[in-house]
XYZ file of C-alpha atoms in Angstrom:
337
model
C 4.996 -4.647 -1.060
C 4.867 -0.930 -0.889
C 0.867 -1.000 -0.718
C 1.213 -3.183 2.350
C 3.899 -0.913 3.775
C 1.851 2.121 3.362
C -1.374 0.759 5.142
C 0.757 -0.449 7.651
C 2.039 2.757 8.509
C -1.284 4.028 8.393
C -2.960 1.251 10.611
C -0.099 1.974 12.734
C -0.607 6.417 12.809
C -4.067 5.858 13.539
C -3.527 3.528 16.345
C -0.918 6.118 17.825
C -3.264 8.755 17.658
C -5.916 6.938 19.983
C -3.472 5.906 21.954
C -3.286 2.340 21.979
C -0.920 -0.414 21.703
C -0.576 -3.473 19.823
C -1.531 -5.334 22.606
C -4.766 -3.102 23.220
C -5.294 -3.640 19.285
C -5.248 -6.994 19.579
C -7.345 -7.425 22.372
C -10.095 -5.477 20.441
C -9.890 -7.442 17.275
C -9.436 -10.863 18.814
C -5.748 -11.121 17.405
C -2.467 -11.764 18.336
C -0.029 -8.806 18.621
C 2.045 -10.640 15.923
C -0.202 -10.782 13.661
C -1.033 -6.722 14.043
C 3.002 -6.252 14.239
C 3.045 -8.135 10.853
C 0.035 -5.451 9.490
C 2.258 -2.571 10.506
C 5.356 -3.984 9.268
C 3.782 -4.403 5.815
C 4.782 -8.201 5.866
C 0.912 -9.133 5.518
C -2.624 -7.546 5.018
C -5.477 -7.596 7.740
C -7.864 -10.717 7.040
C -10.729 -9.181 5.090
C -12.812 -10.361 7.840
C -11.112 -8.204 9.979
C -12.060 -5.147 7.777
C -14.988 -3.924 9.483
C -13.842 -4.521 13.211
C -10.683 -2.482 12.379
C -12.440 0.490 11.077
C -14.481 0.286 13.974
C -11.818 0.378 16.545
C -9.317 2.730 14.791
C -12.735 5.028 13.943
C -12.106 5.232 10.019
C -14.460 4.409 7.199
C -13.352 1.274 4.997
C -12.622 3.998 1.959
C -10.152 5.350 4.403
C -8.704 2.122 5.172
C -8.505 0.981 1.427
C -6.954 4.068 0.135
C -4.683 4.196 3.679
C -5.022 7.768 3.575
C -7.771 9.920 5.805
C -10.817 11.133 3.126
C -11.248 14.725 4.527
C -14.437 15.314 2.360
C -16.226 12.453 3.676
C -15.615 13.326 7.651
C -16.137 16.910 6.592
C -19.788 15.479 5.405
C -20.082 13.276 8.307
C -19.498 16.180 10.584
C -21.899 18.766 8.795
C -24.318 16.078 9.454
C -23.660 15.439 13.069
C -23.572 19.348 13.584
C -27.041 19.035 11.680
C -28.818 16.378 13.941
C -27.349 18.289 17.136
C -28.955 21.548 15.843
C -32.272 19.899 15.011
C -32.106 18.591 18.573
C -31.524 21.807 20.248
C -33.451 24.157 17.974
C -37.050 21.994 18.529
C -35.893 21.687 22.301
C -35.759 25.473 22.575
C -38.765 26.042 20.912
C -40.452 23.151 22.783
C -39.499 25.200 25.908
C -41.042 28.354 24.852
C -44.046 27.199 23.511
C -44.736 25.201 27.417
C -43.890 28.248 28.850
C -46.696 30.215 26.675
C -48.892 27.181 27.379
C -49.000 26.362 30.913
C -49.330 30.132 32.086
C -52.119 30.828 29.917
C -53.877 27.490 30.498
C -53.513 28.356 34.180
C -54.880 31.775 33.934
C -58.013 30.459 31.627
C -59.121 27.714 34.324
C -58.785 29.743 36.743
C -61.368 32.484 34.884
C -63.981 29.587 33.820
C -63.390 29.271 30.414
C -60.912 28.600 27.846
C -61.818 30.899 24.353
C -58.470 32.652 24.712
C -56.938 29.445 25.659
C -57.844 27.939 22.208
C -56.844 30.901 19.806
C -53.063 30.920 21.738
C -52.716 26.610 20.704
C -53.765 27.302 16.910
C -51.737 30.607 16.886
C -48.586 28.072 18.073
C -49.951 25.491 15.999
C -49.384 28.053 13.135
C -46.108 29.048 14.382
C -44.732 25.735 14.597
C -45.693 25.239 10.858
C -43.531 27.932 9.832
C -40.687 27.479 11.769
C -40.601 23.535 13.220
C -42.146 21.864 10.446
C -39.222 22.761 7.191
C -36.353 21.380 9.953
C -38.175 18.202 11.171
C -39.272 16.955 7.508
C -36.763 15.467 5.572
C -38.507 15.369 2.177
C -41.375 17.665 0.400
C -40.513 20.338 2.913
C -42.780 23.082 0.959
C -45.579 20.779 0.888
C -45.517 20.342 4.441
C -45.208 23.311 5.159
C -47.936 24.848 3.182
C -50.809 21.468 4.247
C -49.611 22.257 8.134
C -50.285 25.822 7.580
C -53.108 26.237 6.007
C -54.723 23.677 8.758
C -53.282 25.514 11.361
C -54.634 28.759 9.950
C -58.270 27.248 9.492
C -58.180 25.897 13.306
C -57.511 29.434 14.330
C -60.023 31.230 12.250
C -62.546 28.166 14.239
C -60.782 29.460 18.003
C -61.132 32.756 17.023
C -64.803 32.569 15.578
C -65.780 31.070 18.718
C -64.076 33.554 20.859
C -65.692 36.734 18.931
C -68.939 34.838 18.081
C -68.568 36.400 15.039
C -69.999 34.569 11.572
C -66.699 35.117 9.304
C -65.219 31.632 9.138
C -66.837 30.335 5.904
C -65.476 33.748 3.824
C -61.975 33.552 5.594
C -61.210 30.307 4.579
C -62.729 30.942 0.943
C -60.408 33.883 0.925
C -57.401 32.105 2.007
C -58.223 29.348 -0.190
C -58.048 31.405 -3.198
C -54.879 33.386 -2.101
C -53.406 30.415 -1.532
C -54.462 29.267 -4.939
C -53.254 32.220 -6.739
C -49.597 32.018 -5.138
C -48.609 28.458 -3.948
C -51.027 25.833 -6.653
C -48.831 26.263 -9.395
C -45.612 25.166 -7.287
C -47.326 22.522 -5.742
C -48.324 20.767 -8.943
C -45.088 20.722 -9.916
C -43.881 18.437 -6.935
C -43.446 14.961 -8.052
C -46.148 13.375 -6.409
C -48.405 15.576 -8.240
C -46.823 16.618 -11.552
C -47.183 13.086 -13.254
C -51.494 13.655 -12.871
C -51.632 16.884 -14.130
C -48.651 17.094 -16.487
C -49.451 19.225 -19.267
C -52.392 20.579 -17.503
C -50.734 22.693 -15.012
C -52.032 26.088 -15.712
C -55.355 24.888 -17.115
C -55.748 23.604 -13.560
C -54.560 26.776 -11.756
C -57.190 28.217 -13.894
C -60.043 26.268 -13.155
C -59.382 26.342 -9.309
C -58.708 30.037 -8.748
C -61.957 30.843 -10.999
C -63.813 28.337 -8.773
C -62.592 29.891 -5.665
C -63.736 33.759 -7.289
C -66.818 32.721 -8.067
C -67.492 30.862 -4.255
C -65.942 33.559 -2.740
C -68.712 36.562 -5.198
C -71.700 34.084 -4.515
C -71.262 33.621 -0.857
C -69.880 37.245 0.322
C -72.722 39.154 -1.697
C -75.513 36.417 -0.611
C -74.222 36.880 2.992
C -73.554 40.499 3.086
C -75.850 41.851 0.851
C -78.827 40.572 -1.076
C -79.883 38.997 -4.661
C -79.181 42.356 -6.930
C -75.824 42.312 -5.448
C -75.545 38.566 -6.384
C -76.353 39.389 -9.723
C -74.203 42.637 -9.772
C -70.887 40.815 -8.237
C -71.737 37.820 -10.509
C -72.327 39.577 -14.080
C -68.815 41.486 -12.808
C -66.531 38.515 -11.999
C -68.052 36.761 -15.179
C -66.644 39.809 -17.467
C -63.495 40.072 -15.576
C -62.711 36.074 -15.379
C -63.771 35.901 -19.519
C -61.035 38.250 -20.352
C -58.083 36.344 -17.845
C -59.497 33.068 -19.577
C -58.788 34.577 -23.089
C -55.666 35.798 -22.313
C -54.874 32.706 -20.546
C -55.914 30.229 -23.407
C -54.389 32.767 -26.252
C -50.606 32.238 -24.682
C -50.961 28.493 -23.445
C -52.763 27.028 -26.132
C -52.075 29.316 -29.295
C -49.165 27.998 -31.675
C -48.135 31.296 -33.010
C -44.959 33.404 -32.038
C -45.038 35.831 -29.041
C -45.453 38.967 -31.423
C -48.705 36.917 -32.321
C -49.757 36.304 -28.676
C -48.917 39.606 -27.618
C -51.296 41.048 -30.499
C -54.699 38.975 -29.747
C -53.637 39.533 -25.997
C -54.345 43.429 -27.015
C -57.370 42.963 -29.332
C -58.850 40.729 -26.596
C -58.528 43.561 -23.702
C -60.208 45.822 -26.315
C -62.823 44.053 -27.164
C -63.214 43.106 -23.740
C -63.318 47.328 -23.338
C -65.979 47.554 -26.354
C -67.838 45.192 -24.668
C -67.970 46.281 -20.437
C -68.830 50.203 -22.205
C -71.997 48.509 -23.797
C -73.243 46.245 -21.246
C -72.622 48.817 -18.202
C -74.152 51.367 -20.176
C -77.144 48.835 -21.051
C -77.182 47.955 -17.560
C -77.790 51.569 -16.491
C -80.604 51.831 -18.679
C -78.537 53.806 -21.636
C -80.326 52.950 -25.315
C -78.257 51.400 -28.052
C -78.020 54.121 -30.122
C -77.151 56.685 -27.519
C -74.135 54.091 -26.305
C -72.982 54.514 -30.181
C -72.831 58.087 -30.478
C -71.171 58.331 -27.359
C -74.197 61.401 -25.677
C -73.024 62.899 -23.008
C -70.907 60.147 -21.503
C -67.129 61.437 -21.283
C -65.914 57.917 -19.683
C -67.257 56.655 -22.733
C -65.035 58.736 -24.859
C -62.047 57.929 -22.452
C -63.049 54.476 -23.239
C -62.976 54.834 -27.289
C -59.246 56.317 -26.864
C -58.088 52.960 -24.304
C -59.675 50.926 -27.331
C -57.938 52.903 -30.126
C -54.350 52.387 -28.460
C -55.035 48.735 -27.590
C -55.374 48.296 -30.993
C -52.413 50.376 -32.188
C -50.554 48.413 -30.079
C -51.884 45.180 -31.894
C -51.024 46.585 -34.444
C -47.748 47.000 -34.100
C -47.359 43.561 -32.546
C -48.776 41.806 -35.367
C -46.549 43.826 -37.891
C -43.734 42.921 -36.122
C -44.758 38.931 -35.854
C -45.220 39.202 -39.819
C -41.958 40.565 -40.052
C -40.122 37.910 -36.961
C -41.933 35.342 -39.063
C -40.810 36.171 -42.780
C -36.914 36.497 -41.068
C -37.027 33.378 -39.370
C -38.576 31.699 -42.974
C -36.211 33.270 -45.165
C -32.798 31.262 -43.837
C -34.716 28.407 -43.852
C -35.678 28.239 -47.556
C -32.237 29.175 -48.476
C-alpha cells in the first residue's frame, strides 16, 4: 500500500508542476478522472498499458516512474546531450557561414578576372580546414581516423590547386614527403584502431617499418633522379641503405630479441658501432682511401674521432651486458631457492 501511495503522490507532484488537472490528465491518457484520482490516492496502480503514455505526458522516463522518484543523473545525461546536439548545430552553422562568406567573394572576384587558380587553392585550403575542425564534431565514431583520411586528401588536393597555380613540378615529392611524415607519426596509432588491429596484430611495428623504409627509399630515388642526376642516385641510395640497416637492427634487436633490456640495450650499442666501423671504411673506400691506409688511421683525424665514438659504444655495451649478467643471475637465484 505504501508503494502505491508514494507513486501516487509522485504522479500527482509531477502533474502539479505542469500544471494540469485531473481532468486535463485524463483527457490525455484516454481515462476517467476517477480512475487518475484512484492513482493519486494510492488505492490502485496505472494499467501497465498506460505506462508509456503517462511518461509521455507527465515528461518522465519509465525508471523515474518505477522508482517514483526523479533520476537526476539520467536528465543530467539527457541534457549534456541536448546541449551537445544544439552546439553541433550552431558550431557547423557558424562555420558554414564563414566559409560562404570566404567563398562567394573570392569566387566573384576570380570570374570576374578570367580565371579561377586562386579560386581553387582557397576551396582545398577550406577543405583542409574543415578536416581539422568540422570533421572530429560531425563523426560519431573513429574520429582520428577521419580526421587524419580527410586531411591528408584535403592536403593532396591543395598541393594539385597550388601546383597548377605556380606551374611548378613539386607535387609528386610533396606528397611522398607527407606520406612518410605521416607514416612516421600517425601509422602506428592507426593500426591500432579496431578495424585494423585484428590484420596486423602482432605485426604492428614490423609494418611501421616496412612502410616508412618504403616511403625513404621513394622519396631518395625520386628527389635525387629529379633534382640531380645518377651519381647522386647512387650517393643518396648507398646513404639511406647504411642509415635504414642500422634502424632495422636496432628495430629487430628490441622487437624480436628474447633477452632482458640490459641485453637489448647492449647489442643496441655494439650494433651503432659496428655500424660506425663500417660507414669509416666504406666512406673512406668510397673516396678512394686504400685499405691499409683506412687501418692505420693516415692523416684522417675524423677517423680517429671515429675510433674513440666506437671505443665508448662499446664500453657502454659493456657495461650493459655486465649488468644483464648480473639482472639475470638475481632474478635466477630466488627462483632456484
Amino acid at each position: 500500500m505504501e508503494d502505491k501511495i508514494t507513486l501516487g503522490k509522485f504522479i500527482q507532484s509531477k502533474r502539479k508542476e505542469l500544471g494540469l488537472s485531473q481532468k486535463d490528465l485524463a483527457k490525455e491518457l484516454y481515462v476517467t478522472e476517477s480512475a487518475v484520482s484512484k492513482w493519486e490516492r494510492g488505492v490502485s496502480y496505472p494499467d501497465i498499458t498506460m505506462i508509456s503514455g503517462l511518461c509521455r505526458v507527465l515528461g518522465i522516463s519509465e525508471h523515474e516512474l518505477c522508482t517514483a522518484s526523479e533520476d537526476n543523473q539520467q536528465r543530467e545525461a539527457e541534457f549534456m546531450v541536448r546541449s551537445y546536439k544544439s552546439f553541433v548545430r550552431g558550431y557547423t552553422i557558424i562555420t558554414g557561414i564563414g566559409y560562404l562568406a570566404a567563398i562567394i567573394p573570392s569566387f566573384i572576384y576570380n570570374v570576374a578576372h578570367g580565371g579561377i587558380g586562386w579560386f581553387m587553392v582557397l576551396i582545398t585550403s577550406l577543405m583542409l580546414t574543415f578536416s581539422f575542425i568540422n570533421v572530429p564534431v560531425l563523426v560519431r565514431e573513429n574520429r582520428a581516423l577521419w580526421t587524419l583520411g580527410t586531411s591528408t586528401v584535403s592536403l593532396m588536393l591543395l598541393y594539385v590547386a597550388g601546383c597548377i597555380y605556380s606551374h611548378g613540378d613539386w607535387f609528386v615529392m610533396a606528397v611522398l614527403g607527407t606520406l612518410l611524415g605521416e607514416a612516421i607519426v600517425f601509422l602506428p596509432f592507426v593500426l591500432r584502431s579496431e578495424r585494423l588491429e585484428k590484420y596486423v596484430r602482432n605485426s604492428k611495428g614490423l609494418v611501421c617499418m616496412a612502410a616508412d623504409s618504403v616511403l625513404t627509399f621513394a622519396c631518395v630515388v625520386f628527389g635525387t633522379l629529379k633534382y640531380g642526376d645518377v651519381v647522386d642516385l647512387r650517393d643518396g641510395m648507398l646513404a639511406t641503405v647504411t642509415c635504414v640497416a642500422l634502424v632495422w637492427a636496432v628495430f629487430l634487436i628490441i622487437r624480436y630479441l628474447k633477452v632482458n633490456g640490459f641485453f637489448k640495450g647492449a647489442l643496441c650499442f655494439v650494433a651503432s658501432a659496428v655500424w660506425v666501423v663500417a660507414m669509416t671504411v666504406l666512406s673512406n673506400a668510397w673516396n678512394g682511401m686504400k685499405l691499409s691506409d683506412i687501418i692505420s688511421l693516415k692523416g684522417a683525424d675524423n677517423d680517429r674521432c671515429d675510433v674513440i665514438v666506437c671505443l665508448c659504444l662499446a664500453g657502454v655495451a659493456a657495461v650493459l651486458a655486465i649488468a644483464g649478467a648480473v639482472y639475470k643471475f638475481v632474478r635466477k637465484k630466488p627462483q632456484d631457492r
